[in-house]
PDB file of C-alpha atoms in Angstrom:
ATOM      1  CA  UNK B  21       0.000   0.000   0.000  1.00 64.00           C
ATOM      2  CA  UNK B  22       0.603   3.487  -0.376  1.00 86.00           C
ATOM      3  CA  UNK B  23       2.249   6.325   2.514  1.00 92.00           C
ATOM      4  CA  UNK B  24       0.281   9.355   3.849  1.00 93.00           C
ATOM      5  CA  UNK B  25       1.810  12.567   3.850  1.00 95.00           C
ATOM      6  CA  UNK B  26      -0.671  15.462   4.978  1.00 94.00           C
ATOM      7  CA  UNK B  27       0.377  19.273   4.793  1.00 96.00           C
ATOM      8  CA  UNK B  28      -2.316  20.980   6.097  1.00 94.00           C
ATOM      9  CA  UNK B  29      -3.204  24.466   7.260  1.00 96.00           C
ATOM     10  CA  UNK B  30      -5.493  26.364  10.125  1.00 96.00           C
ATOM     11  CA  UNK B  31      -9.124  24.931   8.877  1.00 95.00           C
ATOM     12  CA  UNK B  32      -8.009  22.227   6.918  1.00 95.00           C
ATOM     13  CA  UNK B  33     -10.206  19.901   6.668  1.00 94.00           C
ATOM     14  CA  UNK B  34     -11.566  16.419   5.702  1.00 93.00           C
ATOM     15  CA  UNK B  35     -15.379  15.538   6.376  1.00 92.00           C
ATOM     16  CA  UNK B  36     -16.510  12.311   7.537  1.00 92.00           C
ATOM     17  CA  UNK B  37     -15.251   9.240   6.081  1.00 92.00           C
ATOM     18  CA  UNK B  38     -14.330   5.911   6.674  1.00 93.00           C
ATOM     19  CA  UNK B  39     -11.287   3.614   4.995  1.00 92.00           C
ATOM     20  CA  UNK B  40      -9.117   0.999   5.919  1.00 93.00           C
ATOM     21  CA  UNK B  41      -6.718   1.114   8.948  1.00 96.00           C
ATOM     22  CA  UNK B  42      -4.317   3.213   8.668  1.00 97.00           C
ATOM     23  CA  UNK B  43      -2.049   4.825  11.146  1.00 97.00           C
ATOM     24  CA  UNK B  44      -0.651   8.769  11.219  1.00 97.00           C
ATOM     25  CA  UNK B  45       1.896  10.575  13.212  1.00 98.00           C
ATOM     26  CA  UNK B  46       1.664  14.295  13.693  1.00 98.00           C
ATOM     27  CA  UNK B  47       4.986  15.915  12.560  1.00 98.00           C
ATOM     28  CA  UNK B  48       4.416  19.526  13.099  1.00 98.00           C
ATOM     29  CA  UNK B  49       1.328  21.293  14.390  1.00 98.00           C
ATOM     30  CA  UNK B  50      -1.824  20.401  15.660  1.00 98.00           C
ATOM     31  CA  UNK B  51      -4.604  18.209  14.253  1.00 97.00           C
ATOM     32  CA  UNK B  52      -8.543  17.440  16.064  1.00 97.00           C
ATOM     33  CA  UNK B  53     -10.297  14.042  15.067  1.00 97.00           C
ATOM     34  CA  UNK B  54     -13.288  13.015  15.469  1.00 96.00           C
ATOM     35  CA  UNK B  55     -13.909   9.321  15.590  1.00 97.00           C
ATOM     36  CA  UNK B  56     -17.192   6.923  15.894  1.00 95.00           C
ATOM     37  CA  UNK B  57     -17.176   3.577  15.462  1.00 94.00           C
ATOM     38  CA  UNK B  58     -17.787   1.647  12.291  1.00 92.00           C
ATOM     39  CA  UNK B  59     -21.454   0.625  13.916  1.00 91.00           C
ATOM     40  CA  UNK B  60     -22.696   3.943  13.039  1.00 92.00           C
ATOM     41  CA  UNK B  61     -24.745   3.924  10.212  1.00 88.00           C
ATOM     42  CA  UNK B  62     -24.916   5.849   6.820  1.00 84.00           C
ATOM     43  CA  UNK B  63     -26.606   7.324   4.590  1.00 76.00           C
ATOM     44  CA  UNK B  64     -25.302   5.561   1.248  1.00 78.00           C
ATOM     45  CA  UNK B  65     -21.820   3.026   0.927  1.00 75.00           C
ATOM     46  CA  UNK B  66     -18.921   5.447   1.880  1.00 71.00           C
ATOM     47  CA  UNK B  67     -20.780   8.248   4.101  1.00 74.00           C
ATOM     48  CA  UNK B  68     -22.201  10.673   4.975  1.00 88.00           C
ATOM     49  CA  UNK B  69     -22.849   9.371   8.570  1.00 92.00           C
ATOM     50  CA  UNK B  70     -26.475   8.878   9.566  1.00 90.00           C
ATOM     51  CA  UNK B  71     -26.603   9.430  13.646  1.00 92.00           C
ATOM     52  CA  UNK B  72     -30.324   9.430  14.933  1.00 90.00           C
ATOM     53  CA  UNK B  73     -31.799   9.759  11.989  1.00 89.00           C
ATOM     54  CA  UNK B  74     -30.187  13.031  11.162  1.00 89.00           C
ATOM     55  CA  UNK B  75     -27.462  13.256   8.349  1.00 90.00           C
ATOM     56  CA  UNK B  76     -23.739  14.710   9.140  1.00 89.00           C
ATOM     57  CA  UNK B  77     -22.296  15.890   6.087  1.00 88.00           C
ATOM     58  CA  UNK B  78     -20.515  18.479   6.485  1.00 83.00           C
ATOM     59  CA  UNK B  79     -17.792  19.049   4.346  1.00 83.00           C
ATOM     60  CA  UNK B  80     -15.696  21.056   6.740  1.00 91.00           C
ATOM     61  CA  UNK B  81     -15.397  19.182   9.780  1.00 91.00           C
ATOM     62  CA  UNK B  82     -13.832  22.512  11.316  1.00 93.00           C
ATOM     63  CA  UNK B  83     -17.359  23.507  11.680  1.00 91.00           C
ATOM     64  CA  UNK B  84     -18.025  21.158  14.399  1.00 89.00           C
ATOM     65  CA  UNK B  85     -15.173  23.552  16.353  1.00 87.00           C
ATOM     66  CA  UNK B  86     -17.352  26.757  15.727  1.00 84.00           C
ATOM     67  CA  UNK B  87     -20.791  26.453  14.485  1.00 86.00           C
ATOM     68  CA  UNK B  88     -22.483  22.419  14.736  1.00 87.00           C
ATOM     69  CA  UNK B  89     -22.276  20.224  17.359  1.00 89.00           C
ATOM     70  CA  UNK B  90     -20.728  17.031  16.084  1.00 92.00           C
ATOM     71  CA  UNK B  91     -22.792  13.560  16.298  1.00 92.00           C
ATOM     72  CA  UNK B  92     -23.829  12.260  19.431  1.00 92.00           C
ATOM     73  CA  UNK B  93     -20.995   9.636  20.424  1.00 92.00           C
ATOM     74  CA  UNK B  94     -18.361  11.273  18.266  1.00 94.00           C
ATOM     75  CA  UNK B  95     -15.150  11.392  20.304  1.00 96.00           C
ATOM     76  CA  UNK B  96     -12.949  14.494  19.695  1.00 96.00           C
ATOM     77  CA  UNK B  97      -8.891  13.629  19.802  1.00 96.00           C
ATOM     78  CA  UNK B  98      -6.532  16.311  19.582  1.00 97.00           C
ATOM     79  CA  UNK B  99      -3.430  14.601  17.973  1.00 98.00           C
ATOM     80  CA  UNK B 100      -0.023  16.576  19.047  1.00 98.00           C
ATOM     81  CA  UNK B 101       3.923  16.832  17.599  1.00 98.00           C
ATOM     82  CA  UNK B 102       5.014  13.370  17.989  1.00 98.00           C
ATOM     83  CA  UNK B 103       1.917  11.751  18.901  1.00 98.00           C
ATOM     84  CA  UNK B 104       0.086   8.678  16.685  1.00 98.00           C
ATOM     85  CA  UNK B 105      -2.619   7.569  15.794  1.00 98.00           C
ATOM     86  CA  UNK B 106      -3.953   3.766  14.690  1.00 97.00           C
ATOM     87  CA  UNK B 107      -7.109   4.098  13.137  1.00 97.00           C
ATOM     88  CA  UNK B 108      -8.496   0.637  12.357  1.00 96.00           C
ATOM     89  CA  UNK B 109     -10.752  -0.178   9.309  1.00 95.00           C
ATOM     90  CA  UNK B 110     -13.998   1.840   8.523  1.00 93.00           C
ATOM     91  CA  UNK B 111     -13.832   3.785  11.838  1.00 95.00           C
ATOM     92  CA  UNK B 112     -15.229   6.938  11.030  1.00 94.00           C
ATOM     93  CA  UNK B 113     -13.276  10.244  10.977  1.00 95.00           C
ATOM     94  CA  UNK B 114     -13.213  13.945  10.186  1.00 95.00           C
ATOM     95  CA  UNK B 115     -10.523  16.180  10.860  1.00 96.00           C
ATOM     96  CA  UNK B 116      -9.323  19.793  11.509  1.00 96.00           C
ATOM     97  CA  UNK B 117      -6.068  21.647  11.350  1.00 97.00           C
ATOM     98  CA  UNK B 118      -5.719  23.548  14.530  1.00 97.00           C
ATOM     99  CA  UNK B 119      -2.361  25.383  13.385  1.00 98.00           C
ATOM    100  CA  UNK B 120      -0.824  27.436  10.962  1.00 98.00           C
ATOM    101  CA  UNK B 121       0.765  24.723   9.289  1.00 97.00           C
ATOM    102  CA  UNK B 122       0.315  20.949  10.130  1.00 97.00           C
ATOM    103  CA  UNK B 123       2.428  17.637   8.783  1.00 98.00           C
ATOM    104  CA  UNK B 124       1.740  14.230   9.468  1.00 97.00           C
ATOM    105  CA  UNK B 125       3.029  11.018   7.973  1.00 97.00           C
ATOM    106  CA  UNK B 126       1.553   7.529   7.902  1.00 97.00           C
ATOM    107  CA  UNK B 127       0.222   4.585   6.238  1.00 96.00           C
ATOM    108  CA  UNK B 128      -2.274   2.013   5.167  1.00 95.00           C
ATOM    109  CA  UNK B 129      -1.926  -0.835   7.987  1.00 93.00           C
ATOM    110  CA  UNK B 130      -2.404  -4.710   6.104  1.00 79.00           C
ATOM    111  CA  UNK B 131      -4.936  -6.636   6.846  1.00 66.00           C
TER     112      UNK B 131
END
């Protein structure tokens, strides 16, 4: 499989999604996750997350900093310089660069 490399900025973001495990260490900067489990439902195959029967789509997951409330049950982790972390397969996530600039490296974990 393939590495991750993420350059990021303040508000960077990736909305809700789900994959195979992969694992990430933050470089530089700071990044927020939220995580649910892969027993959440969705929507369609591949998302948007379906949480009480309400939809969270939201493209920006920085939003869920300053203007939504994230799903019930979402966990918010705030991943630091030197810090990793092992997501494992179809966990949900969205994320959120906290800093100026952020850098993490990683990779697809195999199954």
């Amino acid at each position: 499989r393939q590495a991750i490399v993420a350059l990021d900025g303040l508000g960077a973001s990736a909305g809700w999604h789900h994959h195979a495990a992969v694992w990430q260490t933050q470089v530089t900067g700071r990044k927020a996750w939220w995580l649910m489990p892969p027993t959440v439902g969705e929507l369609f195959r591949h998302g948007p997350p379906l949480v009480g029967g309400r939809v969270y789509d939201h493209r920006n997951a920085c939003e869920l900093l300053l203007r939504a409330a994230p799903p019930p049950g979402a966990e918010l982790c705030v991943l630091e310089p030197g810090e990793t972390l092992i997501l494992p397969k179809d966990w949900w996530h969205a994320t959120c660069g906290l800093d100026d600039i952020t850098a993490s490296a990683g990779g697809w974990m195999h199954e």
